[in-house]
Coordinates of C-alpha atoms in Angstrom, one line a residue:
Chain Z
M86 CA -3.0 9.4 -12.3
A87 CA -0.8 8.9 -9.2
V88 CA 0.3 11.5 -6.6
K89 CA 2.2 14.1 -8.4
T90 CA 6.0 14.4 -7.1
R91 CA 8.4 17.0 -8.1
E92 CA 9.1 14.6 -10.8
S93 CA 5.6 14.6 -12.4
M94 CA 4.5 17.9 -11.6
P95 CA 4.3 20.7 -14.2
T96 CA 7.5 22.5 -14.4
K97 CA 6.2 26.0 -14.2
L98 CA 5.0 24.9 -10.8
Y99 CA 8.0 23.3 -9.9
T100 CA 10.1 26.3 -10.9
L101 CA 7.5 28.8 -9.2
Y102 CA 8.0 27.2 -5.8
D103 CA 11.6 25.4 -5.8
M104 CA 10.3 22.4 -4.0
D105 CA 12.4 19.8 -2.4
E106 CA 11.9 16.3 -1.7
N107 CA 9.7 16.9 1.5
E108 CA 7.0 18.4 -0.5
R109 CA 4.1 16.9 -2.2
V110 CA 1.9 18.1 -4.5
Y111 CA -1.8 17.0 -4.7
T112 CA -4.8 17.6 -7.1
Y113 CA -7.2 19.4 -5.3
R114 CA -9.6 16.5 -5.0
Q115 CA -6.7 14.3 -3.3
W116 CA -6.3 17.1 -0.9
Q117 CA -10.0 17.5 -0.1
S118 CA -9.7 13.4 1.0
L119 CA -7.1 14.4 3.3
I120 CA -8.8 17.3 5.0
G121 CA -12.4 17.0 4.3
T122 CA -13.2 20.6 3.0
K123 CA -15.0 21.8 0.2
S124 CA -13.9 24.7 -2.1
D125 CA -15.5 26.1 -5.1
F126 CA -12.0 25.8 -7.2
V127 CA -12.5 23.7 -10.3
Y128 CA -8.7 22.3 -10.5
S129 CA -5.8 23.3 -8.6
Y130 CA -2.6 22.4 -7.2
I131 CA -1.7 22.2 -3.5
I132 CA 1.9 22.2 -2.0
A133 CA 2.1 20.9 1.6
G134 CA 5.3 20.8 3.2
A135 CA 6.3 18.5 6.1
A136 CA 9.8 19.1 7.3
K137 CA 10.0 16.9 10.3
S138 CA 13.0 15.3 8.9
R139 CA 14.8 18.6 8.1
P140 CA 13.9 20.9 11.0
N141 CA 16.7 23.3 10.0
L142 CA 14.9 24.1 6.8
S143 CA 13.3 27.4 6.5
Y144 CA 11.1 27.6 3.7
E145 CA 11.0 31.2 3.8
Q146 CA 14.5 31.6 3.1
K147 CA 14.4 30.3 -0.1
A148 CA 10.9 31.3 -0.7
T149 CA 9.9 34.1 -3.1
S150 CA 8.9 37.0 -1.3
S151 CA 5.0 36.6 -2.0
R152 CA 5.5 33.1 -0.4
K153 CA 4.3 33.2 3.1
L154 CA 5.2 29.9 3.7
L155 CA 6.1 27.7 6.5
L156 CA 8.0 26.7 9.0
D157 CA 7.9 26.6 12.9
R158 CA 11.5 24.9 13.6
E159 CA 10.1 22.6 16.3
R160 CA 7.2 21.4 14.8
T161 CA 6.1 20.1 11.6
L162 CA 3.3 22.5 9.8
W163 CA 1.2 21.7 7.2
K164 CA 0.1 25.1 5.1
P165 CA -1.5 24.3 1.6
I166 CA -1.0 26.7 -0.9
I167 CA -4.0 26.8 -3.4
I168 CA -3.4 28.1 -6.6
R169 CA -6.1 29.1 -9.0
Y170 CA -5.3 29.0 -12.6
V171 CA -6.8 30.2 -15.9
E172 CA -5.8 28.2 -18.4
T173 CA -2.1 27.4 -17.6
I174 CA -1.1 30.8 -15.8
P175 CA -1.4 30.9 -12.3
V176 CA -3.0 34.1 -11.2
Q177 CA -4.4 33.5 -7.6
E178 CA -2.6 32.2 -4.5
I179 CA -4.1 31.5 -1.2
V180 CA -2.3 30.3 2.0
E181 CA -3.9 28.7 4.3
E182 CA -3.4 27.4 7.9
V183 CA -4.6 24.0 8.7
D184 CA -4.5 22.4 11.9
E185 CA -1.9 19.6 11.9
S186 CA -4.5 17.1 13.6
A187 CA -6.6 17.8 10.6
V188 CA -3.8 16.4 7.9
A189 CA -2.9 13.4 10.3
A190 CA -3.7 10.3 8.2
P191 CA -7.1 8.8 9.4
P192 CA -6.9 5.1 10.6
I193 CA -7.3 2.5 8.0
E194 CA -10.5 0.1 8.2
I195 CA -9.6 -3.1 7.6
V196 CA -12.9 -5.4 6.7
Y197 CA -12.6 -9.0 6.4
E198 CA -15.2 -10.9 4.4
N199 CA -15.4 -14.2 5.4
Q200 CA -12.6 -13.9 7.9
K201 CA -12.6 -17.4 9.3
L202 CA -12.0 -18.7 5.7
V203 CA -9.3 -16.2 5.3
E204 CA -7.4 -17.4 8.2
A205 CA -7.7 -21.0 7.7
L206 CA -6.5 -20.2 4.3
L207 CA -3.6 -18.2 5.0
G208 CA -2.7 -20.1 8.3
N209 CA -0.1 -18.6 11.0
E210 CA 2.6 -17.8 8.3
G211 CA 0.2 -16.6 5.8
K212 CA -1.4 -14.1 8.6
V213 CA 2.0 -12.6 9.2
V214 CA 2.4 -12.1 5.6
L215 CA -0.9 -10.3 5.5
E216 CA -0.1 -8.3 8.5
K217 CA 3.4 -7.2 6.7
V218 CA 1.4 -6.4 3.7
I219 CA -1.4 -4.2 5.3
S220 CA 1.6 -2.4 7.5
L221 CA 3.0 -1.5 4.0
I222 CA -0.2 -0.2 2.9
E223 CA -0.7 1.6 6.3
D224 CA 2.8 3.3 6.1
S225 CA 2.1 4.4 2.2
V226 CA -1.0 6.1 3.5
R227 CA 0.9 7.8 6.2
R228 CA 4.1 9.0 4.1
D229 CA 2.8 9.4 0.8
N230 CA -0.7 10.4 1.7
W231 CA -2.9 7.8 -0.3
P232 CA -6.5 8.7 0.0
L233 CA -7.2 5.2 1.2
T234 CA -10.3 4.9 2.7
K235 CA -10.7 1.3 3.4
V236 CA -8.9 -2.3 3.0
V237 CA -11.2 -5.5 2.1
V238 CA -9.9 -9.1 2.3
H239 CA -12.1 -11.4 0.5
Y240 CA -11.9 -15.1 0.5
V241 CA -12.1 -16.3 -3.2
K242 CA -13.0 -19.6 -4.3
D243 CA -12.5 -19.9 -8.1
F244 CA -15.1 -21.2 -9.9
E245 CA -13.2 -22.7 -13.0
V246 CA -10.7 -24.0 -11.5
D247 CA -10.8 -26.8 -8.9
D248 CA -9.5 -26.1 -5.3
W249 CA -8.1 -22.8 -6.3
Q250 CA -8.5 -20.5 -3.4
Y251 CA -6.8 -17.1 -2.4
A252 CA -7.4 -13.9 -0.4
L253 CA -7.9 -11.1 -2.6
V254 CA -6.8 -7.8 -1.0
V255 CA -8.9 -4.7 -2.1
L256 CA -7.6 -1.3 -1.5
L257 CA -10.6 1.2 -1.6
F258 CA -9.5 4.8 -2.5
N259 CA -11.4 8.0 -2.3
S260 CA -10.4 8.8 -6.0
D261 CA -11.1 8.4 -9.5
L262 CA -10.2 4.8 -11.1
D263 CA -7.4 6.0 -13.0
N264 CA -5.8 7.8 -9.7
A265 CA -6.3 4.2 -8.1
E266 CA -4.5 2.2 -10.8
G267 CA -1.5 4.9 -10.0
Y268 CA -1.8 3.8 -6.4
L269 CA -1.7 0.1 -7.2
R270 CA 1.3 0.2 -9.5
D271 CA 3.0 2.4 -6.5
F272 CA 2.2 -0.4 -4.2
Y273 CA 3.6 -3.0 -6.2
N274 CA 7.0 -1.3 -6.4
K275 CA 7.0 -1.1 -2.7
L276 CA 5.8 -4.5 -2.1
D277 CA 8.5 -5.8 -4.7
I278 CA 11.1 -4.0 -2.3
L279 CA 9.6 -5.3 1.0
T280 CA 9.7 -8.7 -0.6
E281 CA 13.5 -8.8 -1.0
R282 CA 13.6 -9.3 2.9
F283 CA 10.9 -12.2 2.9
S284 CA 12.0 -15.6 3.4
D285 CA 11.6 -18.3 0.6
Q286 CA 8.2 -19.7 2.6
E287 CA 6.7 -16.1 2.9
Q288 CA 7.5 -15.2 -0.7
G289 CA 5.6 -18.6 -1.3
I290 CA 2.4 -17.4 0.6
L291 CA 2.4 -14.1 -1.1
E292 CA 2.8 -16.0 -4.8
R293 CA 0.2 -18.7 -4.0
L294 CA -2.6 -16.9 -1.6
L295 CA -2.5 -13.2 -2.0
Y296 CA -4.0 -11.1 -4.6
F297 CA -4.3 -7.6 -5.0
D298 CA -7.2 -5.1 -6.6
V299 CA -8.2 -1.8 -5.9
G300 CA -11.4 -0.1 -6.0
T301 CA -13.0 3.4 -5.6
N302 CA -15.6 5.1 -3.9
I303 CA -16.0 7.8 -6.5
S304 CA -18.4 7.3 -9.3
E305 CA -16.8 7.5 -12.8
A306 CA -18.8 10.4 -14.8
Chain K
M264 CA -0.9 -37.5 -41.3
S265 CA -4.6 -35.6 -41.3
E266 CA -4.8 -32.0 -41.7
P267 CA -5.4 -30.4 -38.0
I268 CA -9.0 -29.1 -37.8
Y269 CA -7.7 -26.6 -35.7
P270 CA -4.2 -25.1 -37.0
K271 CA -1.4 -24.2 -34.7
L272 CA -2.2 -20.9 -32.9
N273 CA 0.3 -17.8 -31.6
P274 CA -1.7 -16.4 -28.6
T275 CA -0.9 -13.0 -29.5
T276 CA -3.4 -13.0 -32.5
Y277 CA -6.3 -13.2 -30.0
L278 CA -5.1 -9.9 -28.8
E279 CA -5.1 -8.5 -32.5
L280 CA -8.5 -10.0 -33.0
A281 CA -9.7 -8.3 -29.8
D282 CA -8.8 -4.9 -31.0
E283 CA -10.6 -5.4 -34.2
L284 CA -13.5 -6.6 -32.2
S285 CA -13.4 -3.4 -29.8
S286 CA -14.1 -1.3 -32.5
R287 CA -17.1 -2.9 -33.4
S288 CA -20.5 -1.8 -31.6
E289 CA -22.1 -5.2 -31.0
P290 CA -22.0 -6.3 -27.2
S291 CA -21.3 -9.6 -28.5
A292 CA -17.9 -8.3 -30.0
K293 CA -16.6 -6.3 -27.2
R294 CA -17.4 -9.3 -24.7
T295 CA -15.5 -11.4 -26.9
A296 CA -12.7 -9.1 -27.0
A297 CA -12.6 -9.0 -23.3
D298 CA -12.5 -12.9 -23.1
R299 CA -9.8 -13.1 -26.0
A300 CA -7.6 -10.1 -24.2
Y301 CA -7.3 -12.4 -20.9
F302 CA -6.8 -15.3 -22.9
S303 CA -3.9 -13.7 -25.0
A304 CA -2.3 -13.1 -22.0
F305 CA -2.6 -16.2 -20.3
L306 CA -1.5 -18.6 -22.9
F307 CA 1.2 -16.4 -24.4
S308 CA 2.5 -16.4 -20.7
R309 CA 2.1 -20.1 -20.4
D310 CA 3.8 -20.9 -24.0
R311 CA 6.6 -18.4 -23.5
L312 CA 7.3 -18.8 -19.9
L313 CA 7.5 -22.8 -21.0
E314 CA 9.8 -22.2 -23.7
K315 CA 12.3 -19.7 -21.4
G316 CA 12.6 -22.5 -18.9
Y317 CA 10.5 -21.0 -16.0
V318 CA 7.5 -23.3 -15.7
T319 CA 6.1 -26.6 -16.7
P320 CA 2.4 -26.3 -17.2
Y321 CA -0.1 -29.0 -17.2
G322 CA -1.6 -28.2 -20.4
D323 CA -5.3 -28.0 -18.8
E324 CA -7.7 -25.6 -16.9
R325 CA -5.1 -25.8 -13.8
D326 CA -2.7 -23.7 -15.8
H327 CA -4.8 -20.8 -14.7
Q328 CA -4.0 -20.7 -11.3
Y329 CA -0.3 -22.1 -12.0
I330 CA 0.2 -19.2 -14.3
N331 CA -1.4 -16.6 -12.3
E332 CA 0.9 -17.6 -9.5
A333 CA 3.9 -17.9 -11.4
L334 CA 3.5 -14.6 -12.9
K335 CA 4.1 -13.1 -9.3
R336 CA 7.4 -14.7 -8.8
R337 CA 10.3 -12.4 -8.3
D338 CA 12.2 -13.8 -11.2
I339 CA 9.1 -13.6 -13.4
L340 CA 6.7 -10.5 -13.0
G341 CA 6.8 -9.7 -9.2
S342 CA 4.3 -8.1 -7.6
F343 CA 3.1 -6.8 -11.3
G344 CA 2.1 -10.3 -11.9
S345 CA -1.1 -9.7 -9.8
Q346 CA -2.3 -7.8 -12.8
G347 CA -2.8 -11.3 -14.7
L348 CA -5.6 -12.3 -12.0
R349 CA -7.0 -8.9 -12.2
L350 CA -7.5 -9.4 -15.8
R351 CA -9.2 -12.9 -15.3
R352 CA -11.6 -11.3 -12.8
A353 CA -12.8 -8.8 -15.2
R354 CA -12.9 -11.3 -17.9
N355 CA -15.2 -13.8 -15.7
V356 CA -17.5 -10.6 -15.3
V357 CA -17.8 -10.1 -18.6
T358 CA -18.1 -13.6 -20.0
Y359 CA -20.5 -14.7 -17.5
K360 CA -22.8 -12.0 -17.0
T361 CA -25.3 -10.9 -19.7
G362 CA -26.8 -8.1 -17.9
N363 CA -25.5 -4.5 -18.1
I364 CA -22.5 -4.1 -16.7
S365 CA -20.9 -1.0 -15.0
T366 CA -17.9 -0.3 -12.7
I367 CA -20.1 0.7 -10.3
T368 CA -22.4 -2.8 -10.3
Q369 CA -19.8 -5.0 -10.9
Q370 CA -16.7 -4.2 -8.6
Y371 CA -13.8 -5.9 -11.0
A372 CA -15.4 -5.2 -14.2
H373 CA -12.7 -3.1 -16.3
P374 CA -13.2 -1.0 -19.5
L375 CA -12.3 -2.8 -22.5
N376 CA -9.6 -0.4 -23.2
W377 CA -8.1 -1.4 -19.7
M378 CA -8.2 -5.1 -20.3
L379 CA -6.6 -4.7 -23.9
E380 CA -3.7 -2.8 -22.3
T381 CA -3.2 -4.9 -19.2
A382 CA -3.2 -7.8 -21.6
R383 CA -0.5 -6.0 -23.9
E384 CA 1.6 -5.0 -21.0
I385 CA 1.8 -8.7 -19.7
I386 CA 2.9 -10.0 -22.9
K387 CA 5.4 -7.4 -23.2
R388 CA 7.1 -8.2 -19.9
V389 CA 6.8 -11.6 -20.2
D390 CA 8.5 -11.7 -23.7
E391 CA 11.2 -9.4 -22.6
L392 CA 12.3 -12.1 -19.7
P393 CA 15.4 -13.6 -20.4
T394 CA 15.5 -17.5 -20.9
K395 CA 16.4 -19.3 -17.4
P396 CA 19.8 -20.6 -17.6
R397 CA 19.5 -24.4 -17.3
K398 CA 20.5 -26.1 -14.1
T399 CA 23.4 -28.4 -14.6

């Protein structure tokens, strides 16, 4: 399951909060991975507004009277609303203030396994392509709040096909496997857009030498 | 002409067989299903992309590399083509390791239903590609 956007979130929630394109909905687990807090909520949604791109927007203007959300016009503020559900009915809402620095995307750790072999395989052009791919990943973490914890770049030599070597870029998420699959699909879409600007040579390197996979650090039940 | 000892094969029938085997409880049935899921997608892609004018396969083991690279071409499946190699790596785990396999101990292992669905999606997307216009 991917991060919910207004298109995929429950209609009731969307209607209730009249969300716009600057807002995102996270499952509580995703939010936990971002801010590192714990809660006894079993399952909840959190709405976080980021309005840097729309400094004139006042959430209060369009909010219901009970919605004491958001916005300092000079800064981006992130204030989560935690909604507790009984079955599908929202019964309790808690608005919390969160320090902006607490929700800033953490730096992404890039780990190479056999870095010399990876670099020899990719060559200078390939390293540039890999850097562009990693920038895309970093951008997605920042903009879409992917719960990415690490990127591991492996050198792989296929053991059935002679001379088949490639770099395997594994995105490790702090999520379950279903969510990680969703992020990978999202990544594919973003990469297809990015590669429209690639030269033929860069595209060839991407096709021949770079493959992608996901992993997770949450045990499946 | 003598009768073939192995008649002509439609690779999608491997996936049908894999579906059948997946419901059986024996480890050998499930592992054979996982192996055939990969080969169904790989062989279907190879043959259909040839028919449609996208590739010229070798007809041997080199095609695993050739087709997995081709699937990622912009005019074929784009980045989604990387799923072909994920399926292959998952198949390698299931085919070559005889011990217990879990997604915790084997990073690239995937549940059988993921392998069947991924094979199905690759086949569907390749099947939907248009025939490539011949260069004159």
